[in-house]
XYZ file of C-alpha atoms in Angstrom:
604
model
C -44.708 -41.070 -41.875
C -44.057 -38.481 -44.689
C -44.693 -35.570 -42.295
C -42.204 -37.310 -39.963
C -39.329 -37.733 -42.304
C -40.514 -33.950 -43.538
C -39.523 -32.706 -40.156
C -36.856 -34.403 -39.369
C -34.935 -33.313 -42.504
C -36.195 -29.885 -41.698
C -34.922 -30.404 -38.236
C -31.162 -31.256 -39.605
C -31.086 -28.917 -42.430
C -32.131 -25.989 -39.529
C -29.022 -27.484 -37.307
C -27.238 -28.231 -40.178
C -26.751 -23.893 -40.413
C -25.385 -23.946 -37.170
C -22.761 -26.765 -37.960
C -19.770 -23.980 -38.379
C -20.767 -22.730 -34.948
C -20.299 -26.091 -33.119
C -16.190 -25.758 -35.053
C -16.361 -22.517 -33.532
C -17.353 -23.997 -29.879
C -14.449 -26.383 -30.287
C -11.846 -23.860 -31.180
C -12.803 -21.343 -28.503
C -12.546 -24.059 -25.910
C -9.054 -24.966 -26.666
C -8.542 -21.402 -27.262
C -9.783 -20.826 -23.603
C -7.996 -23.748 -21.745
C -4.388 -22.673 -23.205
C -5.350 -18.795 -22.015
C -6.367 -19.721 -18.756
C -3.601 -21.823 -18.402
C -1.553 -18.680 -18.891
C -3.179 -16.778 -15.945
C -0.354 -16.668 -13.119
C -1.754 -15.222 -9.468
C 0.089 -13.048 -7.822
C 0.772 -13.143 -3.840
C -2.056 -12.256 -1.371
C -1.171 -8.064 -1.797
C 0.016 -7.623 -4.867
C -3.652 -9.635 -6.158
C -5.071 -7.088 -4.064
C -3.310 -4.120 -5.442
C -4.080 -5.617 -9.011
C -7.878 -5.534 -8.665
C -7.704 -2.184 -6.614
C -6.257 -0.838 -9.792
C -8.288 -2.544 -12.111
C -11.626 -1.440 -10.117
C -10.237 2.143 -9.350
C -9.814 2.190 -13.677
C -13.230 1.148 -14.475
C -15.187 3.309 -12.045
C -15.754 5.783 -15.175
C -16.844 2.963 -17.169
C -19.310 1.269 -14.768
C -21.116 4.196 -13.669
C -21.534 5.265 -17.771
C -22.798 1.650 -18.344
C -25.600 1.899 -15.215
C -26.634 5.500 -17.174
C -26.975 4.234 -20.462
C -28.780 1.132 -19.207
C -31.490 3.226 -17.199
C -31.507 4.812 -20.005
C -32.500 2.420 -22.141
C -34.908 0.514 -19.597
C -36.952 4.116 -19.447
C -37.036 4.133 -23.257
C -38.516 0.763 -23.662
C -41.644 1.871 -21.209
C -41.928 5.046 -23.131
C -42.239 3.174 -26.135
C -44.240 0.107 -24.698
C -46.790 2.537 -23.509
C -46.646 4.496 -26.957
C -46.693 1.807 -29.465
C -48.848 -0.723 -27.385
C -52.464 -0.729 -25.567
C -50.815 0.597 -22.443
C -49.248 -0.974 -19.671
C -50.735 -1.993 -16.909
C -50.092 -0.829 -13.259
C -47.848 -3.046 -12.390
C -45.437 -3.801 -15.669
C -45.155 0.418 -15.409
C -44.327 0.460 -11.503
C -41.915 -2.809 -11.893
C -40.046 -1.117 -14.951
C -39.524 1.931 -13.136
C -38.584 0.519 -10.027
C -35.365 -0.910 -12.338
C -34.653 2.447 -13.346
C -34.455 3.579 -10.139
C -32.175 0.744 -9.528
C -29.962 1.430 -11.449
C -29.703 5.508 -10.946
C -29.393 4.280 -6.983
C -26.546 1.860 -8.171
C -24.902 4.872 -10.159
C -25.046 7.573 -7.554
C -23.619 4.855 -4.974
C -20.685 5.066 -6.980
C -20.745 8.506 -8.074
C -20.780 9.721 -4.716
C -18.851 7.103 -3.038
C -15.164 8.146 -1.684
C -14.008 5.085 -2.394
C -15.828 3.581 -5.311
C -13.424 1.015 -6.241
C -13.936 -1.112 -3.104
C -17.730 -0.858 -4.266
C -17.870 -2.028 -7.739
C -17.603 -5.443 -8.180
C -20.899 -5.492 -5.254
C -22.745 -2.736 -8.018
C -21.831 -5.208 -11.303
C -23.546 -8.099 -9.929
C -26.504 -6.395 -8.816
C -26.752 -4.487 -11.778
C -26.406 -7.463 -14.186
C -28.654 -9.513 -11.877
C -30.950 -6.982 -11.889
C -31.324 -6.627 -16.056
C -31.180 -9.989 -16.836
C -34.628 -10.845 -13.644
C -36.011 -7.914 -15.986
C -35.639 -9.253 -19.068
C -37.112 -12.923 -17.614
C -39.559 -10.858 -15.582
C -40.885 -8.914 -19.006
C -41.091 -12.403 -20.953
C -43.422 -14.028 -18.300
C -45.152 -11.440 -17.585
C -46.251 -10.831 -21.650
C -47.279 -14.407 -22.090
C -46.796 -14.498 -25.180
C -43.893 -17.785 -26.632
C -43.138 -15.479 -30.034
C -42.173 -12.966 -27.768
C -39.349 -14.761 -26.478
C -36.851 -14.732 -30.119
C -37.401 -10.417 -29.339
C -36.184 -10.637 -25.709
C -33.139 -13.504 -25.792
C -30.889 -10.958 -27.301
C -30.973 -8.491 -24.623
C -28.749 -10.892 -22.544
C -25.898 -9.369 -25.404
C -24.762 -5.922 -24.744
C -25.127 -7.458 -20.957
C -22.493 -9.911 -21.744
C -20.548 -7.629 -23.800
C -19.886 -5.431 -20.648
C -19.350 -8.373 -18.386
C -16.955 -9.914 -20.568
C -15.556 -6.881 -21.679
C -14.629 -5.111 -18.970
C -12.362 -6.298 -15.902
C -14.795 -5.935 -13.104
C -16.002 -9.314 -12.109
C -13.343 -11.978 -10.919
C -13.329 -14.538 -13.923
C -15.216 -17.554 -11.819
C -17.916 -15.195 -11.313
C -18.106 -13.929 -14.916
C -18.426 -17.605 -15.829
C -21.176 -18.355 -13.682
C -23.174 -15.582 -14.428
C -22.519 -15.990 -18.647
C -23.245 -19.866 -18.469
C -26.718 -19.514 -15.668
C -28.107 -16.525 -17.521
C -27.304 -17.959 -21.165
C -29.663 -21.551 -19.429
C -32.160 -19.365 -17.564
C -33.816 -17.432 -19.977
C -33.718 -20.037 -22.546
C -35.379 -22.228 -19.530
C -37.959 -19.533 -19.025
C -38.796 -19.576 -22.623
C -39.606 -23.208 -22.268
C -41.440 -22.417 -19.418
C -43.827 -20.276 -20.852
C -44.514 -22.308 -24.004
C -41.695 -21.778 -26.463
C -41.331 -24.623 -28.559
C -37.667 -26.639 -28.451
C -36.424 -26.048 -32.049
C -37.168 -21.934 -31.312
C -34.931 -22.388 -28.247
C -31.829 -24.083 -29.982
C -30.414 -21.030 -31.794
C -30.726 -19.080 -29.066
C -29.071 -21.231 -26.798
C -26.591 -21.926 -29.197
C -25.563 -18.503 -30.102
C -25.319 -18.108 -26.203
C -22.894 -20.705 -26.051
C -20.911 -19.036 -28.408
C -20.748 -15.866 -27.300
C -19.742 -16.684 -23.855
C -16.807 -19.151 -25.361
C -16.079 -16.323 -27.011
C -16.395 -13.666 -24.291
C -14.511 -15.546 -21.902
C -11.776 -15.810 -24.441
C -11.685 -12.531 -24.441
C -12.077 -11.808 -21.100
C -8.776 -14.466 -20.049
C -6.705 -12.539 -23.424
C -7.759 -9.239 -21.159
C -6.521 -10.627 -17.809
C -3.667 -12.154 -19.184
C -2.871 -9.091 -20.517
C -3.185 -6.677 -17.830
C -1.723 -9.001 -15.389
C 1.540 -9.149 -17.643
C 1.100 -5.047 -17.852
C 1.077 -4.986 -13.876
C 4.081 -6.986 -13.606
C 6.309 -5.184 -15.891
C 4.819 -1.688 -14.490
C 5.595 -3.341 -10.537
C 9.340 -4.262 -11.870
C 9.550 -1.003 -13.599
C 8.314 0.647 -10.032
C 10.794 -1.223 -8.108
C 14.043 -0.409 -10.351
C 12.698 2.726 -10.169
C 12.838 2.646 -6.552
C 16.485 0.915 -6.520
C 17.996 3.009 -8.601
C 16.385 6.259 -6.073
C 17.556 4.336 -3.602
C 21.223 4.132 -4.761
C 21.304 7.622 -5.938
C 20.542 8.946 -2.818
C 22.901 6.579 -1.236
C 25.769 7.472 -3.776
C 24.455 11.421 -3.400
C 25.258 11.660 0.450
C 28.558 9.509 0.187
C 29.981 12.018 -2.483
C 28.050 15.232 -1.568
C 30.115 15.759 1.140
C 33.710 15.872 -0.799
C 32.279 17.213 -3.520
C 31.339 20.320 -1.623
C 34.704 19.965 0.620
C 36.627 20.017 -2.937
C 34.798 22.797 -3.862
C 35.475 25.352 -0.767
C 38.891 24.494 -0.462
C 39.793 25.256 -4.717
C 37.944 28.689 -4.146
C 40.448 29.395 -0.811
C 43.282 28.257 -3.094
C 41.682 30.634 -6.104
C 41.669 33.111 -4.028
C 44.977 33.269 -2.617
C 46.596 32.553 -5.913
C 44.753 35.992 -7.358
C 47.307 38.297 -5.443
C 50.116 35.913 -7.047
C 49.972 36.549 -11.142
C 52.983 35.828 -11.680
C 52.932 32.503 -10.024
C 53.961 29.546 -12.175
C 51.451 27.419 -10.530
C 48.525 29.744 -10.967
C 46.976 28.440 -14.475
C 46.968 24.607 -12.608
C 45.065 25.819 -9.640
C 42.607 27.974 -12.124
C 42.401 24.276 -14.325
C 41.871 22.471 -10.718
C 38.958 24.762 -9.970
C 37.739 24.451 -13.282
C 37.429 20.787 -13.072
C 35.630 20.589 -9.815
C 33.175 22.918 -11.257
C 32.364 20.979 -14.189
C 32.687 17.757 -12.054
C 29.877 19.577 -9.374
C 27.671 20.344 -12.521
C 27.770 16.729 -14.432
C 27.298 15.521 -10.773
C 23.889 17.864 -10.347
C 22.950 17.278 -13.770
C 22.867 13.256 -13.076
C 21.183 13.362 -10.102
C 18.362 16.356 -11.747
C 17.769 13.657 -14.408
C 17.328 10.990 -11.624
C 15.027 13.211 -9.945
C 13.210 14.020 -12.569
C 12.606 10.289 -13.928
C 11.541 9.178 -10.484
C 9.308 12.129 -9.832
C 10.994 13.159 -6.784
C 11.912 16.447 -8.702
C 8.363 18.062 -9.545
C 8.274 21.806 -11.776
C 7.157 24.582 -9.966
C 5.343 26.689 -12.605
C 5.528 30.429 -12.080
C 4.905 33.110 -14.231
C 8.259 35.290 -14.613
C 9.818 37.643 -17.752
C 11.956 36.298 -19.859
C 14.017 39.282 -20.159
C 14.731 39.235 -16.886
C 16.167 35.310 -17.363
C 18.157 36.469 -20.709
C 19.653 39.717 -18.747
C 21.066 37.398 -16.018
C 22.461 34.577 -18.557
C 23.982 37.289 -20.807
C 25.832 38.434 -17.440
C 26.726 35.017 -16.845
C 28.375 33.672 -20.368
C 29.719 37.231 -21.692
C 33.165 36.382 -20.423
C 33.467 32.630 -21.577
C 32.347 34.035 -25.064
C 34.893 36.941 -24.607
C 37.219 34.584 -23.643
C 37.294 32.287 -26.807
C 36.636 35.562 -29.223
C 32.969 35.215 -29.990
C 30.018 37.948 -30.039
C 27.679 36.706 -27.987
C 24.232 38.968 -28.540
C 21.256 38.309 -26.507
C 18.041 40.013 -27.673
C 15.681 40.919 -25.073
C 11.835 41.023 -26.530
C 10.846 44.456 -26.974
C 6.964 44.862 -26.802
C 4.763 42.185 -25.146
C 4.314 39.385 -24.505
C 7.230 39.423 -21.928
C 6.532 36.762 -19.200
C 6.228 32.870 -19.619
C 4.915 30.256 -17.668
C 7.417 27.902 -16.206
C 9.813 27.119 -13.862
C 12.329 29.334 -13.924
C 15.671 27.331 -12.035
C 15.078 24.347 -14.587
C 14.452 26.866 -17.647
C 17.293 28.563 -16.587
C 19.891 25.140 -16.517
C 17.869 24.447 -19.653
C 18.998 27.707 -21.421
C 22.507 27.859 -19.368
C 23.274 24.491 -20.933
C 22.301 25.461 -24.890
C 24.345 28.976 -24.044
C 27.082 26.682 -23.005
C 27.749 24.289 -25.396
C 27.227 26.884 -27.969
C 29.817 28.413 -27.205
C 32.189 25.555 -26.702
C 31.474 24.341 -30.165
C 31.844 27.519 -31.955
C 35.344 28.316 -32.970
C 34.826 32.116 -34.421
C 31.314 34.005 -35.257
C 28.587 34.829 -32.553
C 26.234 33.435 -31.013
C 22.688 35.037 -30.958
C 19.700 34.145 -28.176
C 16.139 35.923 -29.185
C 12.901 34.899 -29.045
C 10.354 35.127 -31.837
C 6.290 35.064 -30.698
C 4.715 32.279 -33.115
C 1.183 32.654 -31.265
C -0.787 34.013 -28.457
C -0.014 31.128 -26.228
C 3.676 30.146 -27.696
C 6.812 32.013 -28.103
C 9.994 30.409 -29.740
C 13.442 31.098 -28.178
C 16.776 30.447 -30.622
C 19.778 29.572 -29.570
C 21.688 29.825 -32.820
C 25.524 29.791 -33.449
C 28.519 30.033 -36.217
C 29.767 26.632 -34.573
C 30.843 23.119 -36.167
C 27.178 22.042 -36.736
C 25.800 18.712 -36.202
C 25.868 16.213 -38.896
C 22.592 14.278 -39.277
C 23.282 11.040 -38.004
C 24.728 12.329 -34.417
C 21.307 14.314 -33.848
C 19.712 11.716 -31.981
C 23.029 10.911 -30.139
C 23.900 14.547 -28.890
C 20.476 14.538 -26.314
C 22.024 10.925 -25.060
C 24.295 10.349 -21.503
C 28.086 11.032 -21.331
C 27.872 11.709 -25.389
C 31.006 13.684 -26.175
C 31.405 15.063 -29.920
C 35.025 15.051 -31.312
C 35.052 18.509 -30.282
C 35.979 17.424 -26.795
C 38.914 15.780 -27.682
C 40.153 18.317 -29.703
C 39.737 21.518 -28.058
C 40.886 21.660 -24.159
C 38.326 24.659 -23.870
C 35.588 22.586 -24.521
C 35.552 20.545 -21.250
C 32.489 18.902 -20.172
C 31.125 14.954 -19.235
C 28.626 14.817 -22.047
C 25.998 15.349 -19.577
C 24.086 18.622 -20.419
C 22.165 18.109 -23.256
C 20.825 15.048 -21.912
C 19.304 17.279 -18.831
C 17.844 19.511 -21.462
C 15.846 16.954 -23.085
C 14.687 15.660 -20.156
C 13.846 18.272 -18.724
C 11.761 20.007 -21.655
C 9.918 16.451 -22.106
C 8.873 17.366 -17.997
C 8.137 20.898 -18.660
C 4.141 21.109 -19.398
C 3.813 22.559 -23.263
C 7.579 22.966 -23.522
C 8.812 21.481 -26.768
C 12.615 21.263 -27.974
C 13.832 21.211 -32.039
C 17.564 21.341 -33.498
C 18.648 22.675 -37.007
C 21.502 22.457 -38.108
C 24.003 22.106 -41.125
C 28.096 20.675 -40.681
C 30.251 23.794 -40.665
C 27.955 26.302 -40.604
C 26.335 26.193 -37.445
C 23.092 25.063 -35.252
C 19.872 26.560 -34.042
C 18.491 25.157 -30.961
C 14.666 26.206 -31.187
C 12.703 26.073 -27.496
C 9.319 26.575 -27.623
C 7.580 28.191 -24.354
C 4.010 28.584 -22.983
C 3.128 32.541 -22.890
C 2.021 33.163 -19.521
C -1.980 34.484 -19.866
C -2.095 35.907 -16.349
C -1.323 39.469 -15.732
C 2.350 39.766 -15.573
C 4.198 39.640 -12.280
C 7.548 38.641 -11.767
C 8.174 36.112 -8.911
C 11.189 35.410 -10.047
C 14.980 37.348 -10.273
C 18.289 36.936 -10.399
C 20.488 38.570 -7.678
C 22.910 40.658 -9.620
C 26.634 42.513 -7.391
C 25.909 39.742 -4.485
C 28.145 40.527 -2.028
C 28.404 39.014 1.714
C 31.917 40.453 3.019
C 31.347 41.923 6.635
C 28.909 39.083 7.650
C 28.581 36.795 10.400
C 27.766 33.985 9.729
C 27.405 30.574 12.036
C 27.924 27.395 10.172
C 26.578 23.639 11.590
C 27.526 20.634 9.501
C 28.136 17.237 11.422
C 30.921 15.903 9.037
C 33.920 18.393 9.817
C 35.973 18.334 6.526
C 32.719 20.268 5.458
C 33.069 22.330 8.012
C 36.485 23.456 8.470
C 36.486 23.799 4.277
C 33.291 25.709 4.573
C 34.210 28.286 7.072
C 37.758 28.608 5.292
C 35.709 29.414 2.094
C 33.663 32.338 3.388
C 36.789 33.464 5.584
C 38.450 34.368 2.365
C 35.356 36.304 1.028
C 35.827 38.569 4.001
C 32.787 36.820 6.621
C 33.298 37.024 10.069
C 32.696 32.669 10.972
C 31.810 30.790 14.017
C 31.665 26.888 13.441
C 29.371 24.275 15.499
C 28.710 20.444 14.790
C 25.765 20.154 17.032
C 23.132 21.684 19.252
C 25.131 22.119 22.499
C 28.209 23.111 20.141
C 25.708 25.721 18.916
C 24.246 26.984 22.669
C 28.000 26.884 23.568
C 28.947 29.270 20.680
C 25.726 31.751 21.731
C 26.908 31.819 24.927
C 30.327 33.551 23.643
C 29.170 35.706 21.041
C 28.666 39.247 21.251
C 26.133 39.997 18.770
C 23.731 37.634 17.059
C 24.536 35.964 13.735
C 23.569 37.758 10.365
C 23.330 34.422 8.632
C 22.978 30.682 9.626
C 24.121 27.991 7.218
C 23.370 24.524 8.830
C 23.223 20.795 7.602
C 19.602 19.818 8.160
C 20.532 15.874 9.199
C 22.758 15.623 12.149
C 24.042 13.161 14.505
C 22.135 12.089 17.689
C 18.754 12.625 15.662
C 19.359 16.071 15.322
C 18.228 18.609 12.571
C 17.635 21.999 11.385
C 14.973 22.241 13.605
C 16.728 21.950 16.626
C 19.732 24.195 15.557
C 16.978 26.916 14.481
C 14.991 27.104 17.508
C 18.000 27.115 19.649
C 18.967 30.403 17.734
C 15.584 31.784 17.882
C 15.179 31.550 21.786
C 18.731 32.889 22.597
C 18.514 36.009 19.341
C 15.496 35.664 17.632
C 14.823 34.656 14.163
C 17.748 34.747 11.536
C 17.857 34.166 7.783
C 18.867 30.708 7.442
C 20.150 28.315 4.425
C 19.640 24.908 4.671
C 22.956 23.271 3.209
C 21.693 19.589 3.054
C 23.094 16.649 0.417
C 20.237 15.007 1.365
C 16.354 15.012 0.146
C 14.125 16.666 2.953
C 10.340 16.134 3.108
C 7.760 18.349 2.186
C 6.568 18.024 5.532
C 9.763 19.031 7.405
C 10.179 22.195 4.584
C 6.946 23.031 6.021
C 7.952 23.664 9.741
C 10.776 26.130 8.698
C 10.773 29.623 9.294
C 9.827 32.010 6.217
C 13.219 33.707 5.940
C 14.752 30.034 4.773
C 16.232 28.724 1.839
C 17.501 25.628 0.607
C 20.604 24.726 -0.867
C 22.124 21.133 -1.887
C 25.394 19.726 -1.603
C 27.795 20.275 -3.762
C 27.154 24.174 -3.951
C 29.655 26.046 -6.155
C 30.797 29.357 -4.972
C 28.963 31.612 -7.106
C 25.614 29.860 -6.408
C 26.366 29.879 -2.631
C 27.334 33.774 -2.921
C 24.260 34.576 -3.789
C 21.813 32.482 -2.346
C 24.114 33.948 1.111
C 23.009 37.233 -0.510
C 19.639 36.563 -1.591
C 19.058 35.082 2.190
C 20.530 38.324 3.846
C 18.653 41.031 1.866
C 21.467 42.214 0.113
C-alpha cells in the first residue's frame, strides 16, 4: 500500500515538472488558431507563383540540409563501429544505404534544371527517410534505455521542417504530429516503460505547437511580403505602362518643337540686329531644357523599372573631361566664371562604367555648378584614393548648400531660391535627382556633397578603376559636321517629318522625305545617287518598321548607315536584326546630339 502511495506521489511530483509545459501547450494553441486564421490564399496562379518562389529560394538550403544530414548519418556508423563491439552486416549495409539516400536526394537537386518543381517530393522522402532510421536503429538495438538517446533525433528534423517553407503546412502537421506518436509508439513497442515515454512525448508536443507557430508566423509573413512585392510589381508595371504611353504622345512634338526652333535659330543668326532675336534664342532655350527634364524623367523611369540596364565599358576619363570641358566652356564664359578641368596626368586613366550615363551624371554636376555660382571658378579633377577607386570633384565658388536642403536637392522638381532669382539659372529641378539615381544603379559608384552657405560645394563621385588593360571604346565626336549630305528621312507622323527635313535643310543636307515603304521605293526610283544617310522611325503604320524601310534600301543601293529615330522602346530582339552600321536615337533629339550622332553614323 506504502509502495503504492510511494509511486504515485512520485508519479505526480515527475508530471508535476512538466505542469508549466501543459500552460505552454495552451498558449501555443491559441497562439496557432489566431495565426492560421490570418493565412489568406491567394488565386489558383498567384498560389502557384508563391510556392515556385518559395521552393526556387530554398533549393540552397535543402540540398545543404541533405549534406549535413549524410553527414551526420556516416559519422554515427564511424563511431558505432569505433566505440562499440562492431556492427553487424546488416545495421552497417542499412546505415549506408541512408547515406546514399540522401547524397542521391542531393545530387537530384543539384543537378536538376529545375529543382524547385522537385523539392517538396525530396523533403518528404528525406524526412521520411531519417525519422524510419531513427525507429529502424531503436528496434533493431533492443535495448528500452536506448530509446531516451534516440527520441531527440526527431529535433533538428523538426527544426528544418518547421523552419523552413518547403512543405505545404497540412503536410508539415501530419508529419510533426505521426512522427512525434510513432517513435514514442515504437518505444513502447520494444519495452520502454510508460512514465519513460511521457516526457518525451510531451516535449514533442511542445515543440511541434511551437514549430507550427512558427511555421504559420513564417507563412503569414512571406505571404504578406509576396503581396506587397506583387502590388509593388504591378505599379511598377502601370506606371511603365503610362510612361511609355505619355512618351510616344509627347515625343513626337517635343522633337517637332525642337527642329522647327533650330530653323528659326538659324535664320535669325544672319539677323543681329533683329529685335526679336533674344526671344527666339529664349524660345530655343526653353525647348532644350524642356527636352532634357523630359529625358531626365523618363531615364529615372527607366532606370527604376529596369528597362534601362548600364552597359559597363572600360573608357578614359580624360577623354570624358576633354569633351565636357568643350561642352560647358561657353556657359561658364558666358556668366564670367573660370571653369578649369584637370585631366589626370599619369595612370590610372580609364574607369569602368558606362560612359552616356556617367557622362549626364557629370554634365548635370558641371551644370548646376555653374548656374549656382555667381563669380569664382569652378574646378573638375580627379584624385586616385586606391588601386580600384578614384574620386572625381566637382567643386565651385557658388551659394553653397545649407544643411537642411542636402537631402532635398537629390529630390524631383526641387528648385533652390536660386531659380527664382536668377533668369540664367533655368532648369525643372530635375537633374540632380537623375544623378542620384543613377549613381545608386551604377555598380561601385558612390556619390557625397560638401558644402558650406556662401562659400561653395564639392560634389565628390567616386569611380571603379578599370583593372583591364586600357582600351578606349568610347569617344566623343568633336567638329561634327553633315553639310553636303543626303540624307532620306521616314517618319509616319508628318509634322515630324516636314520639321525634320526643314531642320537638316538649314544645316546645308541635301533631303528626300518618305512616310512609308512604297513612299520609300517611290523616292529610289527618282533618285540619282544613293542616300549617304537614312534616318527612319522604326514603328510605322500598316505594321511597318525599320526593317522593311532598310531592306528596301539595301536591295535597290546596298547597305547605308542608318539612325533609328524612334520615341518608342524597341526590343532587344528587333536591335538584333539591324545592320552593323546602325544607331539609335530617341525622340526628342536636340540638335547638337542629332549632329553628331548624323556624324558619328556617316564616318565623319
Amino acid at each position: 500500500m506504502r509502495r503504492n502511495q510511494a509511486e504515485t506521489a512520485s508519479r505526480n511530483q515527475h508530471l508535476h515538472k512538466f505542469a508549466p509545459s501543459w500552460l505552454s501547450i495552451k498558449k501555443c494553441s491559441t497562439l496557432f488558431k489566431s495565426k492560421t486564421a490570418s493565412l489568406d490564399s491567394f488565386d489558383a496562379n498567384t498560389e502557384k507563383l508563391f510556392w515556385q518562389e518559395l521552393h526556387t529560394e530554398t533549393v540552397s538550403t535543402s540540398k545543404a540540409a541533405l549534406l549535413l544530414g549524410a553527414a551526420a548519418f556516416l559519422a554515427f556508423v564511424i563511431l558505432d563501429v569505433t566505440t562499440k563491439d562492431g556492427l553487424s552486416a546488416v545495421e552497417f549495409i542499412g546505415r549506408c544505404l541512408i547515406v546514399l539516400a540522401l547524397c542521391e536526394l542531393f545530387s537530384h537537386l543539384h543537378y536538376h534544371q529545375q529543382a524547385h518543381t522537385q523539392i517538396t517530393r525530396v523533403v518528404k522522402l528525406s524526412i521520411t527517410i531519417s525519422v524510419i532510421n531513427l525507429i529502424a536503429v531503436m528496434l533493431i538495438d533492443g535495448d528500452p534505455a536506448f530509446y531516451i538517446e534516440t527520441w531527440p533525433g526527431l529535433l533538428p528534423i523538426y527544426f528544418f521542417t518547421y523552419g523552413q517553407m518547403v512543405l505545404p503546412i497540412f503536410d508539415t502537421i501530419v508529419f510533426g504530429w505521426l512522427s512525434s506518436l510513432a517513435l514514442p509508439l515504437a518505444g513502447y513497442l520494444m519495452g520502454t516503460e510508460i512514465i519513460t515515454l511521457i516526457p518525451s512525448l510531451l516535449i514533442l508536443s511542445i515543440v511541434n505547437l511551437f514549430g507550427l507557430c512558427t511555421r504559420c508566423q513564417l507563412e503569414v509573413h512571406s505571404r504578406n511580403s509576396f503581396r506587397e512585392r506583387r502590388k509593388a510589381e504591378y505599379a511598377a508595371e502601370d506606371k511603365s505602362l503610362f510612361l511609355r504611353q505619355i512618351s510616344h504622345n509627347l515625343r513626337q512634338p517635343l522633337q517637332a518643337m525642337s527642329c522647327y526652333s533650330s530653323v528659326l535659330e538659324a535664320a535669325y543668326t544672319e539677323k543681329p540686329n533683329d529685335p526679336q532675336k533674344p526671344i527666339v534664342g529664349k524660345l530655343c532655350s526653353a525647348i532644350d531644357e524642356l527636352n532634357n527634364a523630359f529625358n531626365h524623367v523618363l531615364d529615372i523611369a527607366n532606370l527604376e523599372t529596369g528597362k534601362q540596364i548600364p552597359l559597363l565599358t572600360i573608357f578614359d576619363i580624360n577623354v570624358l573631361l576633354a569633351s565636357l570641358e568643350d561642352q560647358f566652356a561657353p556657359q561658364a564664359a558666358k556668366r564670367g566664371l573660370k571653369l578649369k578641368v584637370r585631366l589626370r596626368a599619369k595612370r590610372p586613366y580609364t574607369v569602368y562604367s558606362d560612359p552616356y550615363i556617367l557622362s549626364q551624371v557629370i554634365s548635370n554636376l558641371i551644370d548646376n555648378a555653374i548656374k549656382y555660382t555667381n563669380s569664382g571658378w569652378v574646378l573638375i579633377g580627379t584624385v586616385k584614393l586606391s588601386n580600384n577607386q578614384l574620386k572625381l570633384h566637382i567643386r565651385d565658388t557658388g551659394i553653397g548648400i545649407a544643411e537642411p536642403q542636402k537631402r532635398s536637392i537629390f529630390k524631383e522638381f526641387y528648385r533652390g531660391h536660386r531659380r527664382s532669382d536668377d533668369p540664367q539659372a533655368s532648369g525643372l529641378g530635375i537633374g540632380l535627382a537623375y544623378v542620384l539615381t543613377a549613381v545608386e544603379h551604377l555598380p561601385d559608384h558612390t556619390l557625397s556633397v560638401y558644402s558650406t552657405p556662401n562659400r561653395g560645394s564639392d560634389f565628390q563621385l567616386y569611380l571603379p578603376i578599370a583593372i583591364e588593360p586600357p582600351y578606349c571604346k568610347w569617344a566623343p565626336n568633336k567638329n561634327n559636321t553633315v553639310a553636303g549630305s543626303f540624307v532620306l528621312i521616314v517618319d509616319d507622323d508628318h509634322k515630324v517629318l516636314n520639321a525634320l527635313a526643314e531642320q537638316l535643310s538649314a544645316w546645308g543636307c541635301l533631303v528626300q522625305k518618305a512616310n512609308s515603304k512604297a513612299e520609300t521605293l517611290a523616292v529610289l526610283g527618282e533618285i540619282i545617287r544613293p542616300p549617304d544617310l537614312l534616318i527612319t522611325d522604326f514603328f510605322l503604320k500598316n505594321n511597318e518598321t525599320a526593317h522593311d524601310i532598310i531592306a528596301a534600301i539595301e536591295a535597290d543601293c546596298g547597305p547605308i548607315p542608318t539612325i533609328i529615330l524612334s520615341a518608342r522602346a524597341i526590343s532587344a530582339d528587333e536591335k538584333a536584326k539591324w545592320p552593323k552600321a546602325t544607331l539609335l536615337l530617341r525622340k526628342p533629339a536636340n540638335a547638337a546630339v542629332l549632329m553628331e550622332m548624323m556624324a558619328k553614323a556617316m564616318g565623319k
